[in-house]
């Protein structure tokens, strides 16, 4: 049985260096320092991936992927709520909607598209359990309609922002569906989310991390997630200035935020697909999409009700068409329990069209 080191030096040094660099922000050291902070932010995100994977390997499936999805959602919720409360050059009223929509589109078309394409290039076809994927897609479709489409067609304040009653309804509906899905995934039908077969020889797999290694990874994961939130918040004004000064639409900020917080999920899913573990990739991607919309929207809605801050959840017609197209395509692509290269290319094409529609509306 091969040995493996789980506590790598760089995964320890980067979050510590990032925390030290964060306290140098008040010194206002200029644009180069902001670039340095951006590099540390990306490094901390990648380190978070590593530690989350260590913990996931220790606890096993499907709890490991659920843990990673929850960690990413914590980052997303913290970012959106902190930006809503702090304010900036951009309107906070649509920030949650834009970020959640971007997360869903990035996952369904970008991350899953890349995973299917990479897996198909290496293995031609990959298999997964259809029951688990179907359960995730059914839940995701319902939550997406409740949170992003239905509010567009219901009465609202001033013709745009949603009223507290609407927000409370959407929050409860999303929570009920997400909690039910988690119960199905982890308890009642856990076997639906396990790989149908494995090509790995268990005799050559490295031993799971020890209790001490797992504890240290959990501690470092918390440090990584914390500094990612703080650095992202600190760099938001720079991102806003770049986007607005370039004449790009403000919704691009939501895409950037979503891309940063989904980087760990995307890397973990990509690695799993390359190892012919498409089930794990889909668990990560779809679980993250469900956690993103199923937990972010209720949290933001509750904050809005408590603080009195107005928010808008309904998306416009163009975004609605692309979201429905993504949902329809992913359902057809994953309907047989097998994937091939064509499905990956189609999903990635939709992703490119979505980005083009954001950048050049």
Short mmCIF file of C-alpha atoms in Angstrom, two decimals:
data_model
loop_
_atom_site.label_atom_id
_atom_site.label_comp_id
_atom_site.label_asym_id
_atom_site.label_seq_id
_atom_site.Cartn_x
_atom_site.Cartn_y
_atom_site.Cartn_z
CA UNK A 1 0.00 0.00 0.00
CA UNK A 2 1.43 3.36 -1.04
CA UNK A 3 2.10 6.16 1.41
CA UNK A 4 0.93 9.69 1.02
CA UNK A 5 1.61 12.97 2.78
CA UNK A 6 -1.57 14.88 3.55
CA UNK A 7 -0.21 17.93 5.38
CA UNK A 8 1.82 19.52 2.59
CA UNK A 9 3.99 22.52 3.49
CA UNK A 10 2.49 24.90 0.90
CA UNK A 11 -1.06 24.19 2.10
CA UNK A 12 0.00 25.33 5.56
CA UNK A 13 2.20 28.26 4.56
CA UNK A 14 -0.17 29.97 2.11
CA UNK A 15 -3.13 30.55 4.47
CA UNK A 16 -0.77 31.74 7.21
CA UNK A 17 0.95 34.14 4.81
CA UNK A 18 -2.45 35.30 3.56
CA UNK A 19 -3.57 36.11 7.11
CA UNK A 20 -0.37 38.09 7.72
CA UNK A 21 -0.78 39.95 4.43
CA UNK A 22 -4.39 40.79 5.26
CA UNK A 23 -3.31 42.87 8.25
CA UNK A 24 -1.14 44.93 5.91
CA UNK A 25 -4.15 46.19 3.94
CA UNK A 26 -4.63 49.35 6.08
CA UNK A 27 -1.12 50.47 5.05
CA UNK A 28 -2.44 51.09 1.50
CA UNK A 29 0.64 49.76 -0.31
CA UNK A 30 -0.74 50.20 -3.81
CA UNK A 31 -1.81 48.12 -6.79
CA UNK A 32 1.07 45.64 -6.64
CA UNK A 33 0.10 44.72 -3.10
CA UNK A 34 -3.49 44.21 -4.25
CA UNK A 35 -2.18 41.88 -6.96
CA UNK A 36 -0.17 40.02 -4.31
CA UNK A 37 -3.33 39.67 -2.21
CA UNK A 38 -5.17 38.33 -5.24
CA UNK A 39 -2.52 35.64 -5.72
CA UNK A 40 -2.78 34.70 -2.05
CA UNK A 41 -6.55 34.54 -2.40
CA UNK A 42 -6.31 32.02 -5.23
CA UNK A 43 -3.66 30.08 -3.33
CA UNK A 44 -5.85 29.93 -0.24
CA UNK A 45 -8.74 28.65 -2.32
CA UNK A 46 -6.57 25.86 -3.75
CA UNK A 47 -5.29 25.03 -0.26
CA UNK A 48 -8.90 24.83 0.91
CA UNK A 49 -9.51 22.26 -1.85
CA UNK A 50 -6.67 20.11 -0.59
CA UNK A 51 -7.77 20.12 3.06
CA UNK A 52 -11.42 19.55 2.15
CA UNK A 53 -10.38 16.55 0.04
CA UNK A 54 -8.34 15.14 2.93
CA UNK A 55 -11.36 15.34 5.21
CA UNK A 56 -13.64 13.97 2.49
CA UNK A 57 -11.31 10.97 1.99
CA UNK A 58 -11.43 10.28 5.71
CA UNK A 59 -15.23 10.45 6.10
CA UNK A 60 -16.02 8.74 2.77
CA UNK A 61 -18.81 9.26 0.26
CA UNK A 62 -21.27 10.91 0.02
CA UNK A 63 -20.48 12.84 3.19
CA UNK A 64 -17.16 14.07 1.81
CA UNK A 65 -18.66 15.78 -1.21
CA UNK A 66 -21.45 17.19 0.96
CA UNK A 67 -18.82 18.65 3.28
CA UNK A 68 -16.97 20.35 0.43
CA UNK A 69 -20.19 21.73 -1.04
CA UNK A 70 -21.16 23.14 2.35
CA UNK A 71 -17.76 24.79 2.78
CA UNK A 72 -18.06 26.52 -0.58
CA UNK A 73 -21.56 27.71 0.26
CA UNK A 74 -20.29 29.24 3.51
CA UNK A 75 -17.86 31.35 1.46
CA UNK A 76 -20.56 32.42 -0.99
CA UNK A 77 -23.08 33.35 1.70
CA UNK A 78 -20.50 35.26 3.73
CA UNK A 79 -19.38 37.21 0.67
CA UNK A 80 -22.86 38.16 -0.47
CA UNK A 81 -24.11 39.12 2.99
CA UNK A 82 -21.00 41.15 3.83
CA UNK A 83 -21.20 43.03 0.52
CA UNK A 84 -24.91 43.66 0.98
CA UNK A 85 -24.33 45.16 4.40
CA UNK A 86 -21.18 47.12 3.56
CA UNK A 87 -22.34 48.57 0.25
CA UNK A 88 -20.21 49.83 -2.63
CA UNK A 89 -20.40 51.29 -6.09
CA UNK A 90 -22.69 48.47 -7.18
CA UNK A 91 -26.31 48.01 -6.17
CA UNK A 92 -26.67 45.24 -3.56
CA UNK A 93 -30.28 44.68 -4.59
CA UNK A 94 -29.35 42.25 -7.40
CA UNK A 95 -26.03 40.92 -6.10
CA UNK A 96 -27.46 37.74 -4.56
CA UNK A 97 -29.51 36.98 -7.66
CA UNK A 98 -26.59 37.53 -10.05
CA UNK A 99 -24.17 35.48 -7.94
CA UNK A 100 -26.53 32.54 -7.45
CA UNK A 101 -27.46 32.48 -11.15
CA UNK A 102 -23.78 32.60 -12.07
CA UNK A 103 -23.03 29.73 -9.65
CA UNK A 104 -25.74 27.53 -11.14
CA UNK A 105 -24.71 28.27 -14.74
CA UNK A 106 -21.00 27.78 -14.02
CA UNK A 107 -21.68 24.44 -12.35
CA UNK A 108 -24.25 23.01 -14.79
CA UNK A 109 -22.53 24.05 -18.01
CA UNK A 110 -18.93 24.93 -17.12
CA UNK A 111 -17.80 22.49 -14.42
CA UNK A 112 -19.93 19.52 -15.48
CA UNK A 113 -19.14 20.23 -19.12
CA UNK A 114 -15.39 20.16 -18.48
CA UNK A 115 -15.66 17.01 -16.33
CA UNK A 116 -17.66 15.15 -18.99
CA UNK A 117 -15.31 16.29 -21.75
CA UNK A 118 -12.13 15.36 -19.89
CA UNK A 119 -13.52 12.01 -18.83
CA UNK A 120 -14.75 11.23 -22.34
CA UNK A 121 -11.41 12.10 -23.93
CA UNK A 122 -9.57 9.75 -21.56
CA UNK A 123 -12.13 6.92 -21.20
CA UNK A 124 -14.56 7.48 -24.14
CA UNK A 125 -17.54 6.74 -21.88
CA UNK A 126 -18.10 7.10 -18.15
CA UNK A 127 -20.92 5.74 -16.03
CA UNK A 128 -22.74 6.91 -12.92
CA UNK A 129 -25.84 6.06 -10.90
CA UNK A 130 -28.83 7.60 -12.59
CA UNK A 131 -31.01 7.57 -9.44
CA UNK A 132 -28.78 9.97 -7.51
CA UNK A 133 -28.28 12.37 -10.42
CA UNK A 134 -32.01 12.38 -11.18
CA UNK A 135 -32.83 13.20 -7.57
CA UNK A 136 -30.39 16.11 -7.62
CA UNK A 137 -31.66 17.47 -10.95
CA UNK A 138 -35.33 17.25 -9.91
CA UNK A 139 -34.58 19.18 -6.72
CA UNK A 140 -32.37 21.72 -8.49
CA UNK A 141 -35.00 22.40 -11.16
CA UNK A 142 -37.71 23.08 -8.59
CA UNK A 143 -35.49 25.32 -6.45
CA UNK A 144 -34.29 27.27 -9.49
CA UNK A 145 -37.86 28.00 -10.56
CA UNK A 146 -38.93 29.01 -7.05
CA UNK A 147 -35.92 31.26 -6.43
CA UNK A 148 -35.05 32.76 -9.82
CA UNK A 149 -38.07 32.52 -12.15
CA UNK A 150 -41.27 32.63 -10.07
CA UNK A 151 -40.41 35.96 -8.34
CA UNK A 152 -40.31 37.58 -11.79
CA UNK A 153 -44.01 36.85 -12.30
CA UNK A 154 -45.36 37.70 -8.84
CA UNK A 155 -46.30 41.13 -7.45
CA UNK A 156 -43.32 43.09 -6.11
CA UNK A 157 -42.48 46.37 -4.45
CA UNK A 158 -42.00 49.26 -6.89
CA UNK A 159 -42.24 46.79 -9.76
CA UNK A 160 -38.77 45.35 -9.07
CA UNK A 161 -37.78 44.33 -5.53
CA UNK A 162 -39.53 41.43 -3.85
CA UNK A 163 -41.64 41.96 -0.74
CA UNK A 164 -40.96 40.17 2.60
CA UNK A 165 -43.80 37.69 2.12
CA UNK A 166 -42.36 36.53 -1.19
CA UNK A 167 -38.87 36.26 0.25
CA UNK A 168 -40.10 34.22 3.23
CA UNK A 169 -41.98 31.83 0.95
CA UNK A 170 -38.98 31.32 -1.32
CA UNK A 171 -36.68 30.82 1.69
CA UNK A 172 -38.94 28.15 3.23
CA UNK A 173 -39.47 26.35 -0.09
CA UNK A 174 -35.73 26.24 -0.84
CA UNK A 175 -34.84 25.03 2.66
CA UNK A 176 -37.48 22.28 2.65
CA UNK A 177 -36.30 20.94 -0.70
CA UNK A 178 -32.61 21.15 0.16
CA UNK A 179 -32.96 19.50 3.58
CA UNK A 180 -35.04 16.71 2.03
CA UNK A 181 -32.38 16.14 -0.62
CA UNK A 182 -29.62 15.98 2.01
CA UNK A 183 -31.62 13.39 3.98
CA UNK A 184 -32.05 11.32 0.82
CA UNK A 185 -28.37 11.64 -0.07
CA UNK A 186 -26.92 10.81 3.33
CA UNK A 187 -29.48 8.50 4.98
CA UNK A 188 -32.46 7.09 3.14
CA UNK A 189 -30.95 6.43 -0.32
CA UNK A 190 -27.24 6.84 0.25
CA UNK A 191 -26.45 4.06 -2.24
CA UNK A 192 -27.85 6.20 -5.08
CA UNK A 193 -24.85 8.50 -4.75
CA UNK A 194 -22.10 5.86 -4.62
CA UNK A 195 -20.11 4.95 -7.70
CA UNK A 196 -21.68 2.01 -9.60
CA UNK A 197 -18.27 0.46 -10.07
CA UNK A 198 -14.64 1.23 -9.38
CA UNK A 199 -11.57 0.77 -11.55
CA UNK A 200 -9.22 1.36 -8.66
CA UNK A 201 -7.29 -1.37 -6.91
CA UNK A 202 -7.92 -0.92 -3.20
CA UNK A 203 -4.58 -2.55 -2.42
CA UNK A 204 -2.69 0.35 -3.98
CA UNK A 205 -4.84 3.15 -2.56
CA UNK A 206 -3.06 5.21 0.09
CA UNK A 207 -4.28 4.73 3.65
CA UNK A 208 -6.79 7.31 4.88
CA UNK A 209 -5.39 10.23 6.89
CA UNK A 210 -4.98 9.74 10.61
CA UNK A 211 -7.23 11.40 13.14
CA UNK A 212 -4.55 14.03 13.83
CA UNK A 213 -4.05 14.74 10.12
CA UNK A 214 -7.79 15.07 9.67
CA UNK A 215 -8.05 17.42 12.65
CA UNK A 216 -5.21 19.60 11.34
CA UNK A 217 -6.79 19.69 7.88
CA UNK A 218 -10.11 20.73 9.42
CA UNK A 219 -8.39 23.54 11.31
CA UNK A 220 -6.50 24.68 8.22
CA UNK A 221 -9.70 24.47 6.16
CA UNK A 222 -11.36 26.91 8.55
CA UNK A 223 -8.35 29.24 8.28
CA UNK A 224 -8.45 29.03 4.47
CA UNK A 225 -12.18 29.70 4.26
CA UNK A 226 -11.91 32.61 6.67
CA UNK A 227 -9.11 34.38 4.83
CA UNK A 228 -10.79 33.76 1.46
CA UNK A 229 -13.87 35.61 2.67
CA UNK A 230 -11.84 38.48 4.15
CA UNK A 231 -9.54 38.90 1.15
CA UNK A 232 -12.40 38.67 -1.33
CA UNK A 233 -14.28 41.34 0.58
CA UNK A 234 -11.17 43.53 0.74
CA UNK A 235 -10.56 43.16 -3.00
CA UNK A 236 -14.18 43.67 -4.01
CA UNK A 237 -13.78 47.42 -4.51
CA UNK A 238 -10.86 46.76 -6.88
CA UNK A 239 -12.95 44.24 -8.80
CA UNK A 240 -15.90 46.66 -8.94
CA UNK A 241 -13.67 49.46 -10.24
CA UNK A 242 -12.16 47.25 -12.93
CA UNK A 243 -15.58 46.03 -14.08
CA UNK A 244 -17.29 49.42 -14.08
CA UNK A 245 -14.35 51.35 -15.52
CA UNK A 246 -14.18 48.83 -18.37
CA UNK A 247 -17.82 49.54 -19.15
CA UNK A 248 -18.90 45.97 -18.35
CA UNK A 249 -22.33 45.27 -16.81
CA UNK A 250 -22.48 45.08 -13.01
CA UNK A 251 -23.75 41.48 -13.17
CA UNK A 252 -20.20 40.49 -14.15
CA UNK A 253 -19.19 41.05 -10.51
CA UNK A 254 -21.55 38.24 -9.52
CA UNK A 255 -19.89 35.97 -12.08
CA UNK A 256 -16.44 36.80 -10.70
CA UNK A 257 -17.52 36.13 -7.12
CA UNK A 258 -19.11 32.82 -8.13
CA UNK A 259 -16.01 31.79 -10.09
CA UNK A 260 -13.74 32.45 -7.11
CA UNK A 261 -15.84 30.55 -4.59
CA UNK A 262 -16.45 27.63 -6.99
CA UNK A 263 -12.77 27.17 -7.86
CA UNK A 264 -12.24 24.50 -5.15
CA UNK A 265 -15.32 22.60 -6.25
CA UNK A 266 -14.31 22.78 -9.89
CA UNK A 267 -10.78 21.56 -9.25
CA UNK A 268 -11.96 18.68 -7.07
CA UNK A 269 -14.58 17.63 -9.65
CA UNK A 270 -12.01 17.87 -12.47
CA UNK A 271 -9.53 15.68 -10.60
CA UNK A 272 -12.22 13.08 -9.90
CA UNK A 273 -13.25 12.97 -13.57
CA UNK A 274 -9.63 12.44 -14.66
CA UNK A 275 -9.47 9.45 -12.29
CA UNK A 276 -12.62 7.95 -13.86
CA UNK A 277 -14.76 8.83 -10.84
CA UNK A 278 -17.53 10.71 -12.61
CA UNK A 279 -20.00 9.89 -9.84
CA UNK A 280 -17.88 11.88 -7.41
CA UNK A 281 -17.62 14.75 -9.91
CA UNK A 282 -21.39 14.89 -10.33
CA UNK A 283 -21.95 14.62 -6.58
CA UNK A 284 -19.63 17.57 -6.08
CA UNK A 285 -21.06 19.70 -8.86
CA UNK A 286 -24.78 19.09 -8.36
CA UNK A 287 -24.43 19.11 -4.57
CA UNK A 288 -22.66 22.45 -4.78
CA UNK A 289 -25.35 23.89 -7.06
CA UNK A 290 -28.06 22.75 -4.68
CA UNK A 291 -26.23 24.09 -1.65
CA UNK A 292 -25.50 27.37 -3.41
CA UNK A 293 -29.09 28.16 -4.30
CA UNK A 294 -30.79 26.15 -1.54
CA UNK A 295 -28.86 27.81 1.30
CA UNK A 296 -27.71 31.15 -0.14
CA UNK A 297 -31.15 32.37 -1.16
CA UNK A 298 -32.80 31.62 2.23
CA UNK A 299 -29.91 33.24 4.11
CA UNK A 300 -29.96 36.36 1.96
CA UNK A 301 -33.75 36.52 2.18
CA UNK A 302 -33.65 36.35 5.98
CA UNK A 303 -30.98 39.07 6.12
CA UNK A 304 -33.11 41.21 3.84
CA UNK A 305 -36.20 40.77 6.04
CA UNK A 306 -34.30 41.52 9.25
CA UNK A 307 -32.38 44.54 7.96
CA UNK A 308 -35.11 45.90 5.70
CA UNK A 309 -32.77 45.87 2.71
CA UNK A 310 -34.59 45.32 -0.57
CA UNK A 311 -33.43 42.61 -2.96
CA UNK A 312 -34.54 41.32 -6.34
CA UNK A 313 -34.57 37.58 -7.10
CA UNK A 314 -36.32 37.31 -10.47
CA UNK A 315 -34.02 37.11 -13.50
CA UNK A 316 -34.65 38.75 -16.85
CA UNK A 317 -35.93 36.97 -19.96
CA UNK A 318 -32.50 36.40 -21.53
CA UNK A 319 -31.10 34.82 -18.37
CA UNK A 320 -34.29 32.79 -18.01
CA UNK A 321 -33.88 31.32 -21.49
CA UNK A 322 -30.26 30.36 -20.84
CA UNK A 323 -31.08 28.85 -17.44
CA UNK A 324 -33.93 26.77 -18.86
CA UNK A 325 -31.70 25.69 -21.77
CA UNK A 326 -28.97 24.63 -19.34
CA UNK A 327 -31.45 22.68 -17.19
CA UNK A 328 -33.03 20.99 -20.21
CA UNK A 329 -29.67 20.08 -21.75
CA UNK A 330 -28.19 18.69 -18.55
CA UNK A 331 -31.28 16.53 -17.99
CA UNK A 332 -30.98 15.07 -21.50
CA UNK A 333 -27.21 14.66 -21.21
CA UNK A 334 -27.42 12.68 -17.97
CA UNK A 335 -30.58 10.73 -18.79
CA UNK A 336 -28.87 7.46 -19.77
CA UNK A 337 -26.31 7.00 -17.01
CA UNK A 338 -23.48 7.33 -19.54
CA UNK A 339 -21.58 10.32 -20.89
CA UNK A 340 -19.59 11.04 -24.04
CA UNK A 341 -17.60 13.86 -25.59
CA UNK A 342 -20.56 15.45 -27.42
CA UNK A 343 -22.44 16.17 -24.20
CA UNK A 344 -19.43 17.94 -22.74
CA UNK A 345 -18.96 20.13 -25.81
CA UNK A 346 -22.66 21.10 -25.91
CA UNK A 347 -22.64 22.12 -22.24
CA UNK A 348 -19.43 24.13 -22.63
CA UNK A 349 -20.90 25.89 -25.66
CA UNK A 350 -23.88 26.99 -23.58
CA UNK A 351 -21.45 28.21 -20.93
CA UNK A 352 -19.56 30.32 -23.47
CA UNK A 353 -22.83 31.77 -24.75
CA UNK A 354 -23.81 32.67 -21.18
CA UNK A 355 -20.50 34.47 -20.62
CA UNK A 356 -20.84 36.27 -23.95
CA UNK A 357 -24.35 37.40 -23.03
CA UNK A 358 -22.99 38.83 -19.76
CA UNK A 359 -19.99 40.62 -21.27
CA UNK A 360 -21.76 41.82 -24.40
CA UNK A 361 -25.45 42.21 -23.54
#
